């Protein structure tokens, strides 16, 4: 367990929806089932993964109100998992019983940037940080941001948002669900993956443009995108149209982590050219599956990935050509 506590209630969510935070909590609950008493799930979903024997609490309506009432009577230590700094603001609204410890990890790396945009948000986040007994930080940049919230060295702990997948979770490829991937495997055509939210920081469009140039030069490898989450930048429809207009590209929406891993395990390479990141769980997943990886240096990366600057698409091009040829494409 990353935080020292005999019994914990974990607050966040489990798939569905799929995502870095929910996947992390799902694996944590399975790995630490003797210490995680229950998971309080703030996300509604028609299909939720089984975490038994850990109790799964998933209110169907007004989850924050239910969490408030739950914490009024809860006597176990609580480990909160949120994506961004608004999670600290949420803590201001929740009751903390005497003797109960609160731990928190924010899984988005852009904490300092977000805090700098608003004095009010920074003040509220600082109030919320006052409730935290120990804060997990994913990078030195996060750590610096937490100093500005009044968190001292002894209240900070370096953590990782990656828990290796259990081999039991990697299902065989479903050819009916992923016919494009199955075609590549049957015809020995290499394919690359990108994944994440349909937002600008992932540079999905820029990666596609690079592949379009390489396809014009004769590259046969395919590009598959796996997207999920909010269309906060309003670019999802444009991304869909761009991928639909390319014969050698395809996108999938809201794929669960197990199925994503089944596709990744046979990929030629995984690409993560983010301009902002917290860790990039998929980077670690690919490395541990022996899939070549290229990722930007915006945060600490799992050892084994090729790390490049944010705008270094020349290195990305070299990576694509190199691993494609290694896979047998001339």
PDB file of C-alpha atoms in Angstrom:
ATOM      1  CA  UNK A   1       0.000   0.000   0.000  1.00  0.00           C
ATOM      2  CA  UNK A   2       1.396   3.406  -0.866  1.00  0.00           C
ATOM      3  CA  UNK A   3       0.082   5.026   2.348  1.00  0.00           C
ATOM      4  CA  UNK A   4       0.597   3.444   5.752  1.00  0.00           C
ATOM      5  CA  UNK A   5      -2.805   2.424   7.067  1.00  0.00           C
ATOM      6  CA  UNK A   6      -4.191  -0.911   8.203  1.00  0.00           C
ATOM      7  CA  UNK A   7      -7.642  -0.287   6.734  1.00  0.00           C
ATOM      8  CA  UNK A   8      -8.655   2.122   4.012  1.00  0.00           C
ATOM      9  CA  UNK A   9     -11.726   3.411   2.254  1.00  0.00           C
ATOM     10  CA  UNK A  10     -10.807   4.449  -1.287  1.00  0.00           C
ATOM     11  CA  UNK A  11     -12.804   7.277  -2.887  1.00  0.00           C
ATOM     12  CA  UNK A  12     -12.846   7.673  -6.661  1.00  0.00           C
ATOM     13  CA  UNK A  13     -14.293   5.125  -9.037  1.00  0.00           C
ATOM     14  CA  UNK A  14     -13.806   1.848 -10.872  1.00  0.00           C
ATOM     15  CA  UNK A  15     -14.442   1.078 -14.533  1.00  0.00           C
ATOM     16  CA  UNK A  16     -16.787   1.898 -16.111  1.00  0.00           C
ATOM     17  CA  UNK A  17     -15.942   4.634 -17.070  1.00  0.00           C
ATOM     18  CA  UNK A  18     -12.516   3.550 -18.213  1.00  0.00           C
ATOM     19  CA  UNK A  19      -9.620   5.860 -17.451  1.00  0.00           C
ATOM     20  CA  UNK A  20      -6.344   6.174 -15.613  1.00  0.00           C
ATOM     21  CA  UNK A  21      -7.866   6.915 -12.203  1.00  0.00           C
ATOM     22  CA  UNK A  22     -10.562   4.234 -12.333  1.00  0.00           C
ATOM     23  CA  UNK A  23      -8.130   1.604 -13.643  1.00  0.00           C
ATOM     24  CA  UNK A  24      -5.689   2.469 -10.869  1.00  0.00           C
ATOM     25  CA  UNK A  25      -8.347   2.087  -8.162  1.00  0.00           C
ATOM     26  CA  UNK A  26      -9.617  -1.178  -9.662  1.00  0.00           C
ATOM     27  CA  UNK A  27      -6.141  -2.693  -9.570  1.00  0.00           C
ATOM     28  CA  UNK A  28      -5.415  -1.262  -6.130  1.00  0.00           C
ATOM     29  CA  UNK A  29      -8.577  -2.816  -4.713  1.00  0.00           C
ATOM     30  CA  UNK A  30      -7.700  -6.208  -6.183  1.00  0.00           C
ATOM     31  CA  UNK A  31      -4.075  -6.108  -5.103  1.00  0.00           C
ATOM     32  CA  UNK A  32      -4.774  -4.782  -1.598  1.00  0.00           C
ATOM     33  CA  UNK A  33      -8.081  -6.525  -0.902  1.00  0.00           C
ATOM     34  CA  UNK A  34      -6.904  -7.304   2.628  1.00  0.00           C
ATOM     35  CA  UNK A  35      -6.452  -3.610   3.421  1.00  0.00           C
ATOM     36  CA  UNK A  36      -8.972  -1.806   1.217  1.00  0.00           C
ATOM     37  CA  UNK A  37     -12.292  -2.165   3.038  1.00  0.00           C
ATOM     38  CA  UNK A  38     -14.460  -0.534   0.406  1.00  0.00           C
ATOM     39  CA  UNK A  39     -14.365   1.663  -2.686  1.00  0.00           C
ATOM     40  CA  UNK A  40     -16.753   4.617  -2.712  1.00  0.00           C
ATOM     41  CA  UNK A  41     -17.489   5.112  -6.412  1.00  0.00           C
ATOM     42  CA  UNK A  42     -18.465   8.632  -7.506  1.00  0.00           C
ATOM     43  CA  UNK A  43     -19.060   7.654 -11.138  1.00  0.00           C
ATOM     44  CA  UNK A  44     -22.311   6.225 -12.412  1.00  0.00           C
ATOM     45  CA  UNK A  45     -22.105   3.382 -14.894  1.00  0.00           C
ATOM     46  CA  UNK A  46     -24.322   0.596 -16.146  1.00  0.00           C
ATOM     47  CA  UNK A  47     -21.483  -1.931 -16.037  1.00  0.00           C
ATOM     48  CA  UNK A  48     -18.979  -1.956 -13.198  1.00  0.00           C
ATOM     49  CA  UNK A  49     -16.055  -4.338 -12.802  1.00  0.00           C
ATOM     50  CA  UNK A  50     -16.173  -6.769  -9.903  1.00  0.00           C
ATOM     51  CA  UNK A  51     -13.812  -5.947  -7.014  1.00  0.00           C
ATOM     52  CA  UNK A  52     -15.074  -8.532  -4.515  1.00  0.00           C
ATOM     53  CA  UNK A  53     -14.314  -9.239  -1.726  1.00  0.00           C
ATOM     54  CA  UNK A  54     -13.849  -5.459  -1.456  1.00  0.00           C
ATOM     55  CA  UNK A  55     -17.175  -3.712  -0.900  1.00  0.00           C
ATOM     56  CA  UNK A  56     -18.287  -1.455  -3.746  1.00  0.00           C
ATOM     57  CA  UNK A  57     -20.417   1.567  -2.800  1.00  0.00           C
ATOM     58  CA  UNK A  58     -21.916   3.207  -5.889  1.00  0.00           C
ATOM     59  CA  UNK A  59     -24.790   5.667  -5.248  1.00  0.00           C
ATOM     60  CA  UNK A  60     -27.070   6.073  -8.241  1.00  0.00           C
ATOM     61  CA  UNK A  61     -27.920   9.694  -7.457  1.00  0.00           C
ATOM     62  CA  UNK A  62     -26.219  12.643  -5.734  1.00  0.00           C
ATOM     63  CA  UNK A  63     -22.925  10.806  -5.064  1.00  0.00           C
ATOM     64  CA  UNK A  64     -21.280  13.748  -3.256  1.00  0.00           C
ATOM     65  CA  UNK A  65     -24.211  13.996  -0.835  1.00  0.00           C
ATOM     66  CA  UNK A  66     -23.975  10.258  -0.161  1.00  0.00           C
ATOM     67  CA  UNK A  67     -20.222  10.625   0.363  1.00  0.00           C
ATOM     68  CA  UNK A  68     -20.837  13.466   2.834  1.00  0.00           C
ATOM     69  CA  UNK A  69     -23.248  11.323   4.842  1.00  0.00           C
ATOM     70  CA  UNK A  70     -20.945   8.320   4.648  1.00  0.00           C
ATOM     71  CA  UNK A  71     -17.970  10.271   5.998  1.00  0.00           C
ATOM     72  CA  UNK A  72     -20.020  11.522   8.946  1.00  0.00           C
ATOM     73  CA  UNK A  73     -20.042   8.003  10.349  1.00  0.00           C
ATOM     74  CA  UNK A  74     -16.885   6.538   8.829  1.00  0.00           C
ATOM     75  CA  UNK A  75     -14.027   5.641  11.181  1.00  0.00           C
ATOM     76  CA  UNK A  76     -11.554   4.255   8.622  1.00  0.00           C
ATOM     77  CA  UNK A  77      -8.761   6.227   6.984  1.00  0.00           C
ATOM     78  CA  UNK A  78      -9.725   7.562   3.546  1.00  0.00           C
ATOM     79  CA  UNK A  79      -7.683   7.611   0.335  1.00  0.00           C
ATOM     80  CA  UNK A  80      -9.107  10.110  -2.174  1.00  0.00           C
ATOM     81  CA  UNK A  81      -8.241   9.819  -5.861  1.00  0.00           C
ATOM     82  CA  UNK A  82      -9.173  12.693  -8.176  1.00  0.00           C
ATOM     83  CA  UNK A  83      -7.987  13.826 -11.571  1.00  0.00           C
ATOM     84  CA  UNK A  84      -7.277  17.526 -10.969  1.00  0.00           C
ATOM     85  CA  UNK A  85      -7.122  20.321  -8.412  1.00  0.00           C
ATOM     86  CA  UNK A  86     -10.896  20.619  -8.092  1.00  0.00           C
ATOM     87  CA  UNK A  87     -10.591  17.481  -5.980  1.00  0.00           C
ATOM     88  CA  UNK A  88      -8.977  19.633  -3.295  1.00  0.00           C
ATOM     89  CA  UNK A  89     -11.966  21.968  -3.402  1.00  0.00           C
ATOM     90  CA  UNK A  90     -14.302  19.004  -2.920  1.00  0.00           C
ATOM     91  CA  UNK A  91     -12.506  18.198   0.347  1.00  0.00           C
ATOM     92  CA  UNK A  92     -13.539  21.595   1.738  1.00  0.00           C
ATOM     93  CA  UNK A  93     -17.162  20.461   1.542  1.00  0.00           C
ATOM     94  CA  UNK A  94     -16.682  17.110   3.289  1.00  0.00           C
ATOM     95  CA  UNK A  95     -16.703  16.279   7.020  1.00  0.00           C
ATOM     96  CA  UNK A  96     -13.542  14.814   8.558  1.00  0.00           C
ATOM     97  CA  UNK A  97     -13.949  12.888  11.794  1.00  0.00           C
ATOM     98  CA  UNK A  98     -11.287  13.299  14.515  1.00  0.00           C
ATOM     99  CA  UNK A  99      -8.695  10.525  14.399  1.00  0.00           C
ATOM    100  CA  UNK A 100      -9.370   9.663  10.738  1.00  0.00           C
ATOM    101  CA  UNK A 101      -6.501  10.251   8.325  1.00  0.00           C
ATOM    102  CA  UNK A 102      -7.048  11.550   4.811  1.00  0.00           C
ATOM    103  CA  UNK A 103      -4.723  10.765   1.908  1.00  0.00           C
ATOM    104  CA  UNK A 104      -4.970  12.175  -1.611  1.00  0.00           C
ATOM    105  CA  UNK A 105      -3.458  11.662  -5.051  1.00  0.00           C
ATOM    106  CA  UNK A 106      -4.260  13.958  -7.982  1.00  0.00           C
ATOM    107  CA  UNK A 107      -3.607  12.009 -11.166  1.00  0.00           C
ATOM    108  CA  UNK A 108      -3.324  14.956 -13.571  1.00  0.00           C
ATOM    109  CA  UNK A 109       0.130  16.463 -13.833  1.00  0.00           C
ATOM    110  CA  UNK A 110      -0.896  20.050 -14.601  1.00  0.00           C
ATOM    111  CA  UNK A 111      -1.559  21.041 -10.985  1.00  0.00           C
ATOM    112  CA  UNK A 112       0.714  24.084 -10.866  1.00  0.00           C
ATOM    113  CA  UNK A 113      -0.518  25.399 -14.205  1.00  0.00           C
ATOM    114  CA  UNK A 114      -4.145  25.079 -13.126  1.00  0.00           C
ATOM    115  CA  UNK A 115      -3.546  26.768  -9.769  1.00  0.00           C
ATOM    116  CA  UNK A 116      -1.783  29.692 -11.428  1.00  0.00           C
ATOM    117  CA  UNK A 117      -4.881  30.573 -13.456  1.00  0.00           C
ATOM    118  CA  UNK A 118      -7.054  31.560 -10.496  1.00  0.00           C
ATOM    119  CA  UNK A 119      -6.308  33.104  -7.117  1.00  0.00           C
ATOM    120  CA  UNK A 120      -9.681  31.928  -5.844  1.00  0.00           C
ATOM    121  CA  UNK A 121      -8.984  28.346  -6.899  1.00  0.00           C
ATOM    122  CA  UNK A 122      -5.540  28.504  -5.325  1.00  0.00           C
ATOM    123  CA  UNK A 123      -7.026  29.743  -2.048  1.00  0.00           C
ATOM    124  CA  UNK A 124      -9.723  27.058  -2.002  1.00  0.00           C
ATOM    125  CA  UNK A 125      -7.183  24.378  -2.874  1.00  0.00           C
ATOM    126  CA  UNK A 126      -4.976  25.586  -0.034  1.00  0.00           C
ATOM    127  CA  UNK A 127      -7.907  25.268   2.377  1.00  0.00           C
ATOM    128  CA  UNK A 128      -8.606  21.753   1.077  1.00  0.00           C
ATOM    129  CA  UNK A 129      -4.940  20.797   1.416  1.00  0.00           C
ATOM    130  CA  UNK A 130      -5.206  21.646   5.101  1.00  0.00           C
ATOM    131  CA  UNK A 131      -7.395  18.570   5.572  1.00  0.00           C
ATOM    132  CA  UNK A 132      -4.821  16.230   4.031  1.00  0.00           C
ATOM    133  CA  UNK A 133      -2.559  14.195   6.311  1.00  0.00           C
ATOM    134  CA  UNK A 134      -0.431  13.038   3.402  1.00  0.00           C
ATOM    135  CA  UNK A 135      -0.429  13.973  -0.280  1.00  0.00           C
ATOM    136  CA  UNK A 136       0.927  11.682  -2.972  1.00  0.00           C
ATOM    137  CA  UNK A 137       2.862  13.467  -5.724  1.00  0.00           C
ATOM    138  CA  UNK A 138       3.613  12.000  -9.145  1.00  0.00           C
ATOM    139  CA  UNK A 139       6.349  14.383 -10.278  1.00  0.00           C
ATOM    140  CA  UNK A 140       8.658  17.106  -9.031  1.00  0.00           C
ATOM    141  CA  UNK A 141       6.419  19.684 -10.726  1.00  0.00           C
ATOM    142  CA  UNK A 142       3.454  18.471  -8.683  1.00  0.00           C
ATOM    143  CA  UNK A 143       5.557  18.553  -5.551  1.00  0.00           C
ATOM    144  CA  UNK A 144       6.512  22.208  -6.162  1.00  0.00           C
ATOM    145  CA  UNK A 145       2.846  23.089  -6.665  1.00  0.00           C
ATOM    146  CA  UNK A 146       1.912  21.433  -3.378  1.00  0.00           C
ATOM    147  CA  UNK A 147       4.505  23.496  -1.535  1.00  0.00           C
ATOM    148  CA  UNK A 148       2.544  26.603  -2.592  1.00  0.00           C
ATOM    149  CA  UNK A 149      -0.514  25.088  -0.880  1.00  0.00           C
ATOM    150  CA  UNK A 150       1.304  24.887   2.450  1.00  0.00           C
ATOM    151  CA  UNK A 151       2.070  21.174   2.312  1.00  0.00           C
ATOM    152  CA  UNK A 152       5.407  20.473   3.981  1.00  0.00           C
ATOM    153  CA  UNK A 153       7.960  17.796   3.103  1.00  0.00           C
ATOM    154  CA  UNK A 154       6.776  15.381   5.783  1.00  0.00           C
ATOM    155  CA  UNK A 155       3.229  15.503   4.398  1.00  0.00           C
ATOM    156  CA  UNK A 156       4.333  14.647   0.857  1.00  0.00           C
ATOM    157  CA  UNK A 157       5.019  11.166  -0.498  1.00  0.00           C
ATOM    158  CA  UNK A 158       6.179  10.195  -3.985  1.00  0.00           C
ATOM    159  CA  UNK A 159       3.743   7.710  -5.476  1.00  0.00           C
ATOM    160  CA  UNK A 160       3.134   6.031  -8.812  1.00  0.00           C
ATOM    161  CA  UNK A 161      -0.221   5.967 -10.551  1.00  0.00           C
ATOM    162  CA  UNK A 162       0.719   2.688 -12.228  1.00  0.00           C
ATOM    163  CA  UNK A 163      -0.096  -0.737 -10.853  1.00  0.00           C
ATOM    164  CA  UNK A 164       0.923  -3.530 -13.254  1.00  0.00           C
ATOM    165  CA  UNK A 165      -1.998  -5.388 -14.745  1.00  0.00           C
ATOM    166  CA  UNK A 166      -2.805  -8.876 -13.633  1.00  0.00           C
ATOM    167  CA  UNK A 167      -2.200 -11.268 -16.532  1.00  0.00           C
ATOM    168  CA  UNK A 168      -5.704 -12.631 -15.897  1.00  0.00           C
ATOM    169  CA  UNK A 169      -7.084  -9.290 -17.113  1.00  0.00           C
ATOM    170  CA  UNK A 170      -5.576  -9.558 -20.595  1.00  0.00           C
ATOM    171  CA  UNK A 171      -8.308 -11.186 -22.650  1.00  0.00           C
ATOM    172  CA  UNK A 172      -7.801 -12.729 -26.106  1.00  0.00           C
ATOM    173  CA  UNK A 173      -8.478 -10.305 -28.939  1.00  0.00           C
ATOM    174  CA  UNK A 174     -12.161 -10.093 -29.848  1.00  0.00           C
ATOM    175  CA  UNK A 175     -11.991 -10.151 -33.656  1.00  0.00           C
ATOM    176  CA  UNK A 176     -15.673  -9.225 -33.967  1.00  0.00           C
ATOM    177  CA  UNK A 177     -15.164  -6.109 -31.861  1.00  0.00           C
ATOM    178  CA  UNK A 178     -11.828  -5.131 -33.427  1.00  0.00           C
ATOM    179  CA  UNK A 179     -11.965  -6.380 -37.030  1.00  0.00           C
ATOM    180  CA  UNK A 180      -9.421  -3.802 -38.183  1.00  0.00           C
ATOM    181  CA  UNK A 181      -6.904  -5.080 -35.641  1.00  0.00           C
ATOM    182  CA  UNK A 182      -7.663  -8.698 -36.513  1.00  0.00           C
ATOM    183  CA  UNK A 183      -7.047  -7.901 -40.195  1.00  0.00           C
ATOM    184  CA  UNK A 184      -3.630  -6.465 -39.359  1.00  0.00           C
ATOM    185  CA  UNK A 185      -2.684  -9.571 -37.402  1.00  0.00           C
ATOM    186  CA  UNK A 186      -3.919 -11.931 -40.124  1.00  0.00           C
ATOM    187  CA  UNK A 187      -2.036 -10.031 -42.829  1.00  0.00           C
ATOM    188  CA  UNK A 188       1.072  -9.272 -40.739  1.00  0.00           C
ATOM    189  CA  UNK A 189       0.563  -5.521 -41.059  1.00  0.00           C
ATOM    190  CA  UNK A 190       2.083  -3.577 -38.126  1.00  0.00           C
ATOM    191  CA  UNK A 191      -0.101  -1.138 -36.220  1.00  0.00           C
ATOM    192  CA  UNK A 192       0.493   1.669 -33.741  1.00  0.00           C
ATOM    193  CA  UNK A 193      -1.720   2.882 -30.894  1.00  0.00           C
ATOM    194  CA  UNK A 194      -2.518   6.258 -29.399  1.00  0.00           C
ATOM    195  CA  UNK A 195      -4.979   6.738 -26.565  1.00  0.00           C
ATOM    196  CA  UNK A 196      -6.482   9.207 -24.121  1.00  0.00           C
ATOM    197  CA  UNK A 197      -9.014  12.011 -23.899  1.00  0.00           C
ATOM    198  CA  UNK A 198     -10.062  13.727 -27.170  1.00  0.00           C
ATOM    199  CA  UNK A 199      -8.280  16.927 -26.159  1.00  0.00           C
ATOM    200  CA  UNK A 200      -5.562  19.131 -27.592  1.00  0.00           C
ATOM    201  CA  UNK A 201      -2.863  18.138 -25.095  1.00  0.00           C
ATOM    202  CA  UNK A 202      -2.756  14.612 -26.541  1.00  0.00           C
ATOM    203  CA  UNK A 203      -1.832  15.912 -30.033  1.00  0.00           C
ATOM    204  CA  UNK A 204      -3.914  13.182 -31.730  1.00  0.00           C
ATOM    205  CA  UNK A 205      -4.372  15.323 -34.840  1.00  0.00           C
ATOM    206  CA  UNK A 206      -0.649  16.021 -35.136  1.00  0.00           C
ATOM    207  CA  UNK A 207       0.207  12.325 -34.854  1.00  0.00           C
ATOM    208  CA  UNK A 208      -2.337  11.504 -37.568  1.00  0.00           C
ATOM    209  CA  UNK A 209      -0.834  14.161 -39.839  1.00  0.00           C
ATOM    210  CA  UNK A 210       2.595  12.572 -39.442  1.00  0.00           C
ATOM    211  CA  UNK A 211       1.191   9.168 -40.391  1.00  0.00           C
ATOM    212  CA  UNK A 212      -0.563  10.670 -43.405  1.00  0.00           C
ATOM    213  CA  UNK A 213       2.794  11.929 -44.669  1.00  0.00           C
ATOM    214  CA  UNK A 214       4.390   8.535 -44.096  1.00  0.00           C
ATOM    215  CA  UNK A 215       1.515   6.736 -45.829  1.00  0.00           C
ATOM    216  CA  UNK A 216       2.085   8.918 -48.887  1.00  0.00           C
ATOM    217  CA  UNK A 217       5.690   7.708 -48.843  1.00  0.00           C
ATOM    218  CA  UNK A 218       4.659   4.062 -48.738  1.00  0.00           C
ATOM    219  CA  UNK A 219       4.270   3.160 -45.060  1.00  0.00           C
ATOM    220  CA  UNK A 220       1.716   0.365 -44.676  1.00  0.00           C
ATOM    221  CA  UNK A 221       1.377   0.393 -40.883  1.00  0.00           C
ATOM    222  CA  UNK A 222      -2.012   1.325 -39.408  1.00  0.00           C
ATOM    223  CA  UNK A 223      -2.826   3.873 -36.673  1.00  0.00           C
ATOM    224  CA  UNK A 224      -5.535   3.048 -34.124  1.00  0.00           C
ATOM    225  CA  UNK A 225      -6.815   5.602 -31.604  1.00  0.00           C
ATOM    226  CA  UNK A 226      -8.572   4.735 -28.350  1.00  0.00           C
ATOM    227  CA  UNK A 227     -10.485   7.676 -26.893  1.00  0.00           C
ATOM    228  CA  UNK A 228     -12.611   8.167 -23.804  1.00  0.00           C
ATOM    229  CA  UNK A 229     -13.754  10.910 -21.446  1.00  0.00           C
ATOM    230  CA  UNK A 230     -14.937  14.492 -21.889  1.00  0.00           C
ATOM    231  CA  UNK A 231     -14.681  16.470 -25.117  1.00  0.00           C
ATOM    232  CA  UNK A 232     -13.554  19.502 -23.109  1.00  0.00           C
ATOM    233  CA  UNK A 233     -11.838  21.222 -26.055  1.00  0.00           C
ATOM    234  CA  UNK A 234     -14.717  20.585 -28.469  1.00  0.00           C
ATOM    235  CA  UNK A 235     -12.564  18.714 -31.002  1.00  0.00           C
ATOM    236  CA  UNK A 236     -14.034  15.209 -30.857  1.00  0.00           C
ATOM    237  CA  UNK A 237     -16.140  15.517 -34.014  1.00  0.00           C
ATOM    238  CA  UNK A 238     -13.206  16.950 -35.943  1.00  0.00           C
ATOM    239  CA  UNK A 239     -11.003  14.098 -34.743  1.00  0.00           C
ATOM    240  CA  UNK A 240     -13.610  11.523 -35.746  1.00  0.00           C
ATOM    241  CA  UNK A 241     -13.925  13.023 -39.223  1.00  0.00           C
ATOM    242  CA  UNK A 242     -10.141  13.120 -39.654  1.00  0.00           C
ATOM    243  CA  UNK A 243      -9.759   9.452 -38.730  1.00  0.00           C
ATOM    244  CA  UNK A 244     -12.792   8.355 -40.732  1.00  0.00           C
ATOM    245  CA  UNK A 245     -11.273  10.053 -43.766  1.00  0.00           C
ATOM    246  CA  UNK A 246      -8.140   7.891 -43.590  1.00  0.00           C
ATOM    247  CA  UNK A 247      -8.188   4.360 -44.947  1.00  0.00           C
ATOM    248  CA  UNK A 248      -5.311   3.297 -42.701  1.00  0.00           C
ATOM    249  CA  UNK A 249      -6.562   4.912 -39.478  1.00  0.00           C
ATOM    250  CA  UNK A 250      -9.394   3.964 -37.151  1.00  0.00           C
ATOM    251  CA  UNK A 251     -10.691   5.083 -33.758  1.00  0.00           C
ATOM    252  CA  UNK A 252     -12.472   3.272 -30.937  1.00  0.00           C
ATOM    253  CA  UNK A 253     -14.507   4.902 -28.190  1.00  0.00           C
ATOM    254  CA  UNK A 254     -14.814   3.954 -24.509  1.00  0.00           C
ATOM    255  CA  UNK A 255     -12.988   0.633 -24.718  1.00  0.00           C
ATOM    256  CA  UNK A 256     -12.438  -1.046 -21.340  1.00  0.00           C
ATOM    257  CA  UNK A 257      -8.857  -1.442 -20.117  1.00  0.00           C
ATOM    258  CA  UNK A 258      -8.833  -5.230 -20.491  1.00  0.00           C
ATOM    259  CA  UNK A 259      -9.812  -5.062 -24.156  1.00  0.00           C
ATOM    260  CA  UNK A 260      -7.369  -2.213 -24.756  1.00  0.00           C
ATOM    261  CA  UNK A 261      -4.583  -4.375 -23.360  1.00  0.00           C
ATOM    262  CA  UNK A 262      -5.578  -7.223 -25.667  1.00  0.00           C
ATOM    263  CA  UNK A 263      -5.042  -4.875 -28.622  1.00  0.00           C
ATOM    264  CA  UNK A 264      -1.878  -3.317 -27.205  1.00  0.00           C
ATOM    265  CA  UNK A 265      -0.167  -6.639 -26.524  1.00  0.00           C
ATOM    266  CA  UNK A 266       0.300  -7.234 -30.273  1.00  0.00           C
ATOM    267  CA  UNK A 267       0.931  -3.615 -31.319  1.00  0.00           C
ATOM    268  CA  UNK A 268       4.004  -2.534 -33.230  1.00  0.00           C
ATOM    269  CA  UNK A 269       4.344   0.514 -30.992  1.00  0.00           C
ATOM    270  CA  UNK A 270       2.576   2.886 -28.595  1.00  0.00           C
ATOM    271  CA  UNK A 271       2.740   6.672 -29.034  1.00  0.00           C
ATOM    272  CA  UNK A 272       2.099   9.337 -26.377  1.00  0.00           C
ATOM    273  CA  UNK A 273       3.029  12.830 -27.561  1.00  0.00           C
ATOM    274  CA  UNK A 274       1.238  14.721 -24.780  1.00  0.00           C
ATOM    275  CA  UNK A 275       2.063  18.329 -24.011  1.00  0.00           C
ATOM    276  CA  UNK A 276       0.892  17.746 -20.404  1.00  0.00           C
ATOM    277  CA  UNK A 277       0.830  14.458 -18.529  1.00  0.00           C
ATOM    278  CA  UNK A 278       0.874  12.999 -15.043  1.00  0.00           C
ATOM    279  CA  UNK A 279       2.465   9.624 -15.697  1.00  0.00           C
ATOM    280  CA  UNK A 280       0.838   7.969 -18.688  1.00  0.00           C
ATOM    281  CA  UNK A 281      -0.302   4.587 -17.413  1.00  0.00           C
ATOM    282  CA  UNK A 282      -0.536   3.248 -20.965  1.00  0.00           C
ATOM    283  CA  UNK A 283       3.188   3.952 -21.387  1.00  0.00           C
ATOM    284  CA  UNK A 284       3.986   1.640 -18.503  1.00  0.00           C
ATOM    285  CA  UNK A 285       1.462  -0.927 -19.759  1.00  0.00           C
ATOM    286  CA  UNK A 286       3.169  -1.008 -23.143  1.00  0.00           C
ATOM    287  CA  UNK A 287       6.683  -1.283 -21.718  1.00  0.00           C
ATOM    288  CA  UNK A 288       5.707  -4.162 -19.446  1.00  0.00           C
ATOM    289  CA  UNK A 289       4.074  -5.864 -22.452  1.00  0.00           C
ATOM    290  CA  UNK A 290       7.357  -5.504 -24.439  1.00  0.00           C
ATOM    291  CA  UNK A 291       5.745  -3.064 -26.888  1.00  0.00           C
ATOM    292  CA  UNK A 292       8.056  -0.263 -28.126  1.00  0.00           C
ATOM    293  CA  UNK A 293       7.024   3.134 -26.729  1.00  0.00           C
ATOM    294  CA  UNK A 294       7.758   6.760 -27.531  1.00  0.00           C
ATOM    295  CA  UNK A 295       6.567   9.460 -25.115  1.00  0.00           C
ATOM    296  CA  UNK A 296       7.212  13.119 -24.376  1.00  0.00           C
ATOM    297  CA  UNK A 297       9.367  14.239 -21.457  1.00  0.00           C
ATOM    298  CA  UNK A 298       6.620  16.248 -19.734  1.00  0.00           C
ATOM    299  CA  UNK A 299       6.811  13.947 -16.716  1.00  0.00           C
ATOM    300  CA  UNK A 300       8.724  10.972 -15.381  1.00  0.00           C
ATOM    301  CA  UNK A 301       8.207   8.007 -17.715  1.00  0.00           C
ATOM    302  CA  UNK A 302       8.296   4.315 -17.029  1.00  0.00           C
ATOM    303  CA  UNK A 303      11.813   3.015 -17.646  1.00  0.00           C
ATOM    304  CA  UNK A 304      12.131   1.531 -21.113  1.00  0.00           C
ATOM    305  CA  UNK A 305      10.224   4.162 -23.108  1.00  0.00           C
ATOM    306  CA  UNK A 306      11.910   6.365 -25.720  1.00  0.00           C
ATOM    307  CA  UNK A 307      11.560   9.896 -24.297  1.00  0.00           C
ATOM    308  CA  UNK A 308      11.521  12.985 -26.550  1.00  0.00           C
ATOM    309  CA  UNK A 309      10.627  16.683 -26.410  1.00  0.00           C
ATOM    310  CA  UNK A 310       6.996  17.720 -26.864  1.00  0.00           C
ATOM    311  CA  UNK A 311       7.407  18.988 -30.418  1.00  0.00           C
ATOM    312  CA  UNK A 312       9.963  16.454 -31.594  1.00  0.00           C
ATOM    313  CA  UNK A 313       7.973  14.855 -34.389  1.00  0.00           C
ATOM    314  CA  UNK A 314      11.181  14.101 -36.289  1.00  0.00           C
ATOM    315  CA  UNK A 315      12.048  11.600 -33.553  1.00  0.00           C
ATOM    316  CA  UNK A 316       8.517  10.231 -33.727  1.00  0.00           C
ATOM    317  CA  UNK A 317       8.907   9.700 -37.474  1.00  0.00           C
ATOM    318  CA  UNK A 318      12.216   7.899 -36.931  1.00  0.00           C
ATOM    319  CA  UNK A 319      10.608   5.745 -34.237  1.00  0.00           C
ATOM    320  CA  UNK A 320       7.694   4.739 -36.474  1.00  0.00           C
ATOM    321  CA  UNK A 321       9.971   3.827 -39.374  1.00  0.00           C
ATOM    322  CA  UNK A 322      12.429   1.957 -37.162  1.00  0.00           C
ATOM    323  CA  UNK A 323       9.958  -0.249 -35.325  1.00  0.00           C
ATOM    324  CA  UNK A 324       7.880  -0.821 -38.466  1.00  0.00           C
ATOM    325  CA  UNK A 325      10.934  -2.189 -40.259  1.00  0.00           C
ATOM    326  CA  UNK A 326      11.793  -4.291 -37.231  1.00  0.00           C
ATOM    327  CA  UNK A 327       8.319  -5.805 -37.461  1.00  0.00           C
ATOM    328  CA  UNK A 328       9.047  -6.871 -41.023  1.00  0.00           C
ATOM    329  CA  UNK A 329       7.710  -3.989 -43.132  1.00  0.00           C
ATOM    330  CA  UNK A 330      10.164  -2.749 -45.747  1.00  0.00           C
TER     331      UNK A 330
END
